[in-house]
mmCIF file of C-alpha atoms in Angstrom:
data_model
loop_
_atom_site.group_PDB
_atom_site.id
_atom_site.type_symbol
_atom_site.label_atom_id
_atom_site.label_comp_id
_atom_site.label_asym_id
_atom_site.label_seq_id
_atom_site.Cartn_x
_atom_site.Cartn_y
_atom_site.Cartn_z
ATOM 1 C CA GLU O 1 1.108 -3.020 -5.970
ATOM 2 C CA ILE O 2 2.167 -2.902 -9.614
ATOM 3 C CA VAL O 3 0.884 -5.909 -11.555
ATOM 4 C CA LEU O 4 2.904 -7.248 -14.486
ATOM 5 C CA THR O 5 1.024 -9.151 -17.198
ATOM 6 C CA GLN O 6 3.084 -11.240 -19.601
ATOM 7 C CA SER O 7 1.915 -12.398 -23.007
ATOM 8 C CA PRO O 8 1.550 -14.785 -24.558
ATOM 9 C CA GLY O 9 1.318 -17.448 -21.883
ATOM 10 C CA THR O 10 2.978 -19.953 -24.192
ATOM 11 C CA LEU O 11 4.969 -19.360 -27.354
ATOM 12 C CA SER O 12 5.487 -22.351 -29.681
ATOM 13 C CA LEU O 13 8.415 -21.775 -32.019
ATOM 14 C CA SER O 14 11.130 -23.683 -33.864
ATOM 15 C CA PRO O 15 14.887 -23.309 -33.354
ATOM 16 C CA GLY O 16 16.193 -20.430 -35.443
ATOM 17 C CA GLU O 17 12.960 -18.439 -35.186
ATOM 18 C CA ARG O 18 12.556 -15.061 -33.480
ATOM 19 C CA ALA O 19 10.760 -14.874 -30.124
ATOM 20 C CA THR O 20 9.039 -11.711 -28.913
ATOM 21 C CA LEU O 21 7.794 -11.707 -25.313
ATOM 22 C CA SER O 22 5.692 -8.902 -23.852
ATOM 23 C CA CYS O 23 5.453 -7.568 -20.299
ATOM 24 C CA ARG O 24 2.817 -4.937 -19.545
ATOM 25 C CA ALA O 25 2.634 -3.074 -16.215
ATOM 26 C CA SER O 26 -0.542 -1.838 -14.507
ATOM 27 C CA GLN O 27 1.162 1.550 -14.005
ATOM 28 C CA SER O 28 4.337 3.192 -15.206
ATOM 29 C CA VAL O 29 7.569 1.465 -14.186
ATOM 30 C CA SER O 30 11.035 2.960 -14.016
ATOM 31 C CA SER O 31 13.148 1.319 -16.725
ATOM 32 C CA SER O 32 16.004 1.182 -14.226
ATOM 33 C CA TYR O 33 14.007 -1.348 -12.217
ATOM 34 C CA LEU O 34 12.782 -3.709 -14.956
ATOM 35 C CA ALA O 35 14.533 -7.059 -15.332
ATOM 36 C CA TRP O 36 14.061 -10.343 -17.204
ATOM 37 C CA TYR O 37 14.916 -13.856 -16.026
ATOM 38 C CA GLN O 38 15.069 -17.279 -17.647
ATOM 39 C CA GLN O 39 14.140 -20.408 -15.721
ATOM 40 C CA LYS O 40 14.595 -24.013 -16.797
ATOM 41 C CA PRO O 41 12.907 -26.956 -15.040
ATOM 42 C CA GLY O 42 14.500 -27.768 -11.695
ATOM 43 C CA GLN O 43 16.800 -24.749 -11.809
ATOM 44 C CA ALA O 44 16.914 -21.349 -10.175
ATOM 45 C CA PRO O 45 16.086 -18.330 -12.342
ATOM 46 C CA ARG O 46 18.952 -16.723 -14.245
ATOM 47 C CA LEU O 47 19.249 -12.976 -14.814
ATOM 48 C CA LEU O 48 19.166 -12.059 -18.514
ATOM 49 C CA ILE O 49 18.394 -8.340 -18.730
ATOM 50 C CA TYR O 50 18.411 -5.506 -16.198
ATOM 51 C CA GLY O 51 17.584 -1.830 -16.538
ATOM 52 C CA ALA O 52 15.121 -2.895 -19.275
ATOM 53 C CA SER O 53 17.855 -3.231 -21.922
ATOM 54 C CA SER O 54 21.245 -4.111 -20.398
ATOM 55 C CA ARG O 55 22.427 -7.687 -20.826
ATOM 56 C CA ALA O 56 23.753 -9.421 -17.721
ATOM 57 C CA THR O 57 27.270 -10.824 -17.696
ATOM 58 C CA GLY O 58 27.684 -13.785 -20.036
ATOM 59 C CA ILE O 59 24.304 -13.438 -21.738
ATOM 60 C CA PRO O 60 24.497 -13.922 -25.531
ATOM 61 C CA ASP O 61 23.671 -10.947 -27.733
ATOM 62 C CA ARG O 62 20.711 -12.781 -29.296
ATOM 63 C CA PHE O 63 18.841 -11.669 -26.145
ATOM 64 C CA SER O 64 17.715 -8.046 -26.091
ATOM 65 C CA GLY O 65 15.326 -5.981 -24.020
ATOM 66 C CA SER O 66 13.452 -2.805 -24.830
ATOM 67 C CA GLY O 67 10.556 -0.655 -23.735
ATOM 68 C CA SER O 68 9.551 2.030 -21.273
ATOM 69 C CA GLY O 69 6.630 3.190 -19.177
ATOM 70 C CA THR O 70 4.165 0.320 -19.097
ATOM 71 C CA ASP O 71 5.289 -1.789 -22.085
ATOM 72 C CA PHE O 72 8.457 -3.860 -22.189
ATOM 73 C CA THR O 73 9.694 -6.533 -24.576
ATOM 74 C CA LEU O 74 12.240 -9.333 -24.465
ATOM 75 C CA THR O 75 13.408 -10.470 -27.894
ATOM 76 C CA ILE O 76 15.400 -13.591 -28.702
ATOM 77 C CA SER O 77 16.647 -13.032 -32.238
ATOM 78 C CA ARG O 78 17.260 -16.673 -33.196
ATOM 79 C CA LEU O 79 16.202 -19.399 -30.822
ATOM 80 C CA GLU O 80 18.830 -21.925 -29.835
ATOM 81 C CA PRO O 81 17.830 -25.322 -28.340
ATOM 82 C CA GLU O 82 18.920 -24.159 -24.871
ATOM 83 C CA ASP O 83 16.584 -21.119 -25.004
ATOM 84 C CA PHE O 84 13.397 -23.160 -24.564
ATOM 85 C CA ALA O 85 12.390 -22.251 -21.027
ATOM 86 C CA VAL O 86 10.094 -19.995 -18.989
ATOM 87 C CA TYR O 87 10.799 -16.254 -18.945
ATOM 88 C CA TYR O 88 9.752 -13.818 -16.218
ATOM 89 C CA CYS O 89 9.775 -10.040 -16.104
ATOM 90 C CA GLN O 90 10.259 -8.298 -12.753
ATOM 91 C CA GLN O 91 9.883 -4.738 -11.540
ATOM 92 C CA TYR O 92 10.557 -2.739 -8.386
ATOM 93 C CA GLY O 93 8.132 -0.036 -7.328
ATOM 94 C CA SER O 94 6.311 1.191 -4.192
ATOM 95 C CA SER O 95 8.859 -0.608 -1.985
ATOM 96 C CA ALA O 96 8.103 -4.033 -3.457
ATOM 97 C CA TRP O 97 9.319 -6.318 -6.209
ATOM 98 C CA THR O 98 6.739 -8.064 -8.375
ATOM 99 C CA PHE O 99 7.070 -10.686 -11.096
ATOM 100 C CA GLY O 100 4.983 -11.384 -14.148
ATOM 101 C CA GLN O 101 3.316 -14.785 -14.354
ATOM 102 C CA GLY O 102 5.795 -16.017 -16.953
ATOM 103 C CA THR O 103 5.891 -16.917 -20.658
ATOM 104 C CA LYS O 104 6.820 -20.450 -21.617
ATOM 105 C CA VAL O 105 8.786 -20.749 -24.852
ATOM 106 C CA GLU O 106 8.335 -24.290 -26.121
ATOM 107 C CA ILE O 107 9.559 -26.214 -29.140
ATOM 108 C CA LYS O 108 7.027 -26.351 -31.939
ATOM 109 C CA GLN I 1 33.090 -16.875 -7.729
ATOM 110 C CA VAL I 2 29.855 -15.730 -6.135
ATOM 111 C CA GLN I 3 27.861 -18.560 -4.572
ATOM 112 C CA LEU I 4 24.733 -18.769 -2.471
ATOM 113 C CA VAL I 5 24.279 -22.180 -0.849
ATOM 114 C CA GLN I 6 20.989 -22.932 0.855
ATOM 115 C CA SER I 7 20.049 -25.447 3.525
ATOM 116 C CA GLY I 8 18.321 -28.708 2.701
ATOM 117 C CA ALA I 9 14.716 -29.684 2.138
ATOM 118 C CA GLU I 10 12.253 -29.525 5.023
ATOM 119 C CA VAL I 11 8.950 -31.218 5.817
ATOM 120 C CA LYS I 12 6.759 -29.423 8.325
ATOM 121 C CA LYS I 13 3.289 -29.819 9.793
ATOM 122 C CA PRO I 14 0.678 -27.070 9.477
ATOM 123 C CA GLY I 15 1.152 -24.450 12.181
ATOM 124 C CA ALA I 16 4.884 -25.112 12.541
ATOM 125 C CA SER I 17 7.772 -22.815 11.611
ATOM 126 C CA VAL I 18 10.659 -23.258 9.200
ATOM 127 C CA LYS I 19 14.001 -21.480 9.017
ATOM 128 C CA VAL I 20 15.998 -21.602 5.775
ATOM 129 C CA SER I 21 19.626 -20.516 5.572
ATOM 130 C CA CYS I 22 21.586 -19.037 2.676
ATOM 131 C CA LYS I 23 25.392 -18.949 2.980
ATOM 132 C CA ALA I 24 27.130 -16.451 0.712
ATOM 133 C CA SER I 25 30.688 -16.590 -0.555
ATOM 134 C CA GLY I 26 32.845 -14.954 -3.204
ATOM 135 C CA TYR I 27 31.869 -11.353 -2.470
ATOM 136 C CA THR I 28 31.680 -8.808 0.345
ATOM 137 C CA PHE I 29 28.481 -9.907 2.079
ATOM 138 C CA THR I 30 27.676 -6.534 3.627
ATOM 139 C CA SER I 31 27.817 -4.705 0.286
ATOM 140 C CA TYR I 32 24.560 -6.214 -0.980
ATOM 141 C CA GLY I 33 21.089 -7.140 0.114
ATOM 142 C CA ILE I 34 19.430 -10.544 0.023
ATOM 143 C CA SER I 35 15.931 -11.075 -1.301
ATOM 144 C CA TRP I 36 13.877 -14.201 -0.770
ATOM 145 C CA VAL I 37 11.626 -15.525 -3.534
ATOM 146 C CA ARG I 38 9.371 -18.573 -3.451
ATOM 147 C CA GLN I 39 7.788 -20.721 -6.127
ATOM 148 C CA ALA I 40 4.846 -23.017 -5.441
ATOM 149 C CA PRO I 41 4.735 -26.243 -7.480
ATOM 150 C CA GLY I 42 4.030 -25.445 -11.129
ATOM 151 C CA GLN I 43 3.566 -21.753 -10.359
ATOM 152 C CA GLY I 44 5.426 -18.473 -10.904
ATOM 153 C CA LEU I 45 7.837 -16.504 -8.749
ATOM 154 C CA GLU I 46 6.706 -14.608 -5.643
ATOM 155 C CA TRP I 47 8.940 -12.057 -3.915
ATOM 156 C CA MET I 48 8.827 -12.465 -0.128
ATOM 157 C CA GLY I 49 11.044 -9.705 1.137
ATOM 158 C CA TRP I 50 14.494 -8.177 1.373
ATOM 159 C CA ILE I 51 17.146 -7.641 3.999
ATOM 160 C CA SER I 52 20.139 -5.359 3.900
ATOM 161 C CA ALA I 53 23.239 -7.301 4.877
ATOM 162 C CA TYR I 54 24.835 -3.949 5.729
ATOM 163 C CA ASN I 55 22.499 -2.811 8.492
ATOM 164 C CA GLY I 56 19.777 -5.462 8.826
ATOM 165 C CA ASN I 57 16.971 -3.259 7.500
ATOM 166 C CA THR I 58 14.098 -5.305 6.151
ATOM 167 C CA ASN I 59 11.179 -4.884 3.765
ATOM 168 C CA TYR I 60 8.597 -7.652 3.677
ATOM 169 C CA ALA I 61 5.858 -8.368 1.162
ATOM 170 C CA GLN I 62 2.589 -7.147 2.604
ATOM 171 C CA LYS I 63 1.024 -10.599 2.190
ATOM 172 C CA LEU I 64 3.573 -12.149 4.580
ATOM 173 C CA GLN I 65 3.841 -9.355 7.166
ATOM 174 C CA GLY I 66 3.676 -10.814 10.658
ATOM 175 C CA ARG I 67 4.619 -14.354 9.577
ATOM 176 C CA VAL I 68 8.091 -13.861 8.102
ATOM 177 C CA THR I 69 11.365 -12.725 9.637
ATOM 178 C CA MET I 70 14.614 -12.256 7.730
ATOM 179 C CA THR I 71 17.953 -11.949 9.498
ATOM 180 C CA THR I 72 21.646 -12.073 8.703
ATOM 181 C CA ASP I 73 24.792 -13.201 10.507
ATOM 182 C CA THR I 74 27.641 -11.136 9.088
ATOM 183 C CA SER I 75 30.246 -13.222 10.938
ATOM 184 C CA THR I 76 29.360 -16.214 8.760
ATOM 185 C CA SER I 77 27.968 -14.356 5.705
ATOM 186 C CA THR I 78 24.679 -16.175 6.123
ATOM 187 C CA ALA I 79 21.124 -14.962 5.614
ATOM 188 C CA TYR I 80 18.102 -16.607 7.206
ATOM 189 C CA MET I 81 14.391 -16.625 6.418
ATOM 190 C CA GLU I 82 11.928 -17.855 9.029
ATOM 191 C CA LEU I 83 8.281 -18.437 8.147
ATOM 192 C CA ARG I 84 5.800 -19.161 10.932
ATOM 193 C CA SER I 85 2.274 -20.567 11.161
ATOM 194 C CA LEU I 86 2.853 -22.671 8.074
ATOM 195 C CA ARG I 87 -0.087 -23.622 5.865
ATOM 196 C CA SER I 88 -0.343 -26.067 3.010
ATOM 197 C CA ASP I 89 -0.144 -23.232 0.491
ATOM 198 C CA ASP I 90 3.316 -22.351 1.835
ATOM 199 C CA THR I 91 4.593 -25.523 0.145
ATOM 200 C CA ALA I 92 7.140 -24.192 -2.324
ATOM 201 C CA VAL I 93 10.755 -23.964 -3.341
ATOM 202 C CA TYR I 94 12.327 -21.057 -1.481
ATOM 203 C CA TYR I 95 15.210 -19.160 -3.115
ATOM 204 C CA CYS I 96 17.588 -16.551 -1.794
ATOM 205 C CA ALA I 97 19.059 -14.108 -4.283
ATOM 206 C CA ARG I 98 21.699 -11.387 -4.130
ATOM 207 C CA ASP I 99 19.850 -8.109 -4.484
ATOM 208 C CA VAL I 100 21.759 -5.379 -6.292
ATOM 209 C CA PHE I 101 19.920 -2.224 -5.334
ATOM 210 C CA GLY I 102 20.917 1.236 -6.420
ATOM 211 C CA ALA I 103 20.526 3.320 -9.553
ATOM 212 C CA THR I 104 19.413 0.084 -11.159
ATOM 213 C CA SER I 105 18.301 -3.065 -9.396
ATOM 214 C CA TYR I 106 18.126 -6.779 -10.048
ATOM 215 C CA PHE I 107 18.856 -10.224 -8.574
ATOM 216 C CA ASP I 108 22.107 -11.395 -10.126
ATOM 217 C CA TYR I 109 22.943 -14.580 -8.206
ATOM 218 C CA TRP I 110 20.524 -17.152 -6.804
ATOM 219 C CA GLY I 111 20.753 -20.019 -4.386
ATOM 220 C CA GLN I 112 19.902 -23.521 -5.517
ATOM 221 C CA GLY I 113 16.522 -23.461 -3.782
ATOM 222 C CA THR I 114 15.116 -25.201 -0.706
ATOM 223 C CA LEU I 115 11.937 -27.265 -0.973
ATOM 224 C CA VAL I 116 9.624 -26.759 1.993
ATOM 225 C CA THR I 117 6.705 -29.164 2.157
ATOM 226 C CA VAL I 118 3.843 -28.453 4.557
ATOM 227 C CA SER I 119 1.727 -31.528 5.174
ATOM 228 C CA SER I 120 -0.091 -33.164 8.040
#
């Protein structure tokens, strides 16, 4: 099973700042099968990015994804108040989906 | 619009079974798969398995093999997840999600979640 490790565990930033979230895989992952989700308390996850860098429908362009192989990044260019949440990366490989443990972006 | 509506919260005793439903609308049910994902209190997301709504093929997480069964009813566009021999660590919110699988793959729509509490 491919293990995804997200860092940092918690990111404390102010609105307007740039957020950079990392997702590292234990072995190479196909970019086609790397996605990012946002989850707010009491809500289901919401798809942000698929195929490592494609924004899902309705996702603002301040969200961007990049990376390949074992290292992937989600960047939020300028944090808005509604962006403070937990973010998960996800990959498909060896007939199974796995998620990272999540990065919490909190207000500083 | 695409919607996945799940059944309500459940309280079960250890050793019992639970069956959660997920009714889809707003799209052609048999053109996609359904994955099930659970989230224990305060924890991250755990993928449980996938079912093709087209032909009923399944793929379960190794950890749950033998305890989980996923099915679909195409006449009502509903997916089901049954988990048996419940333990306290099965207490979680259970989500269904539309699984877009092909050249690229992701879960683009999610149900609202069903809380399953396992307690004696």
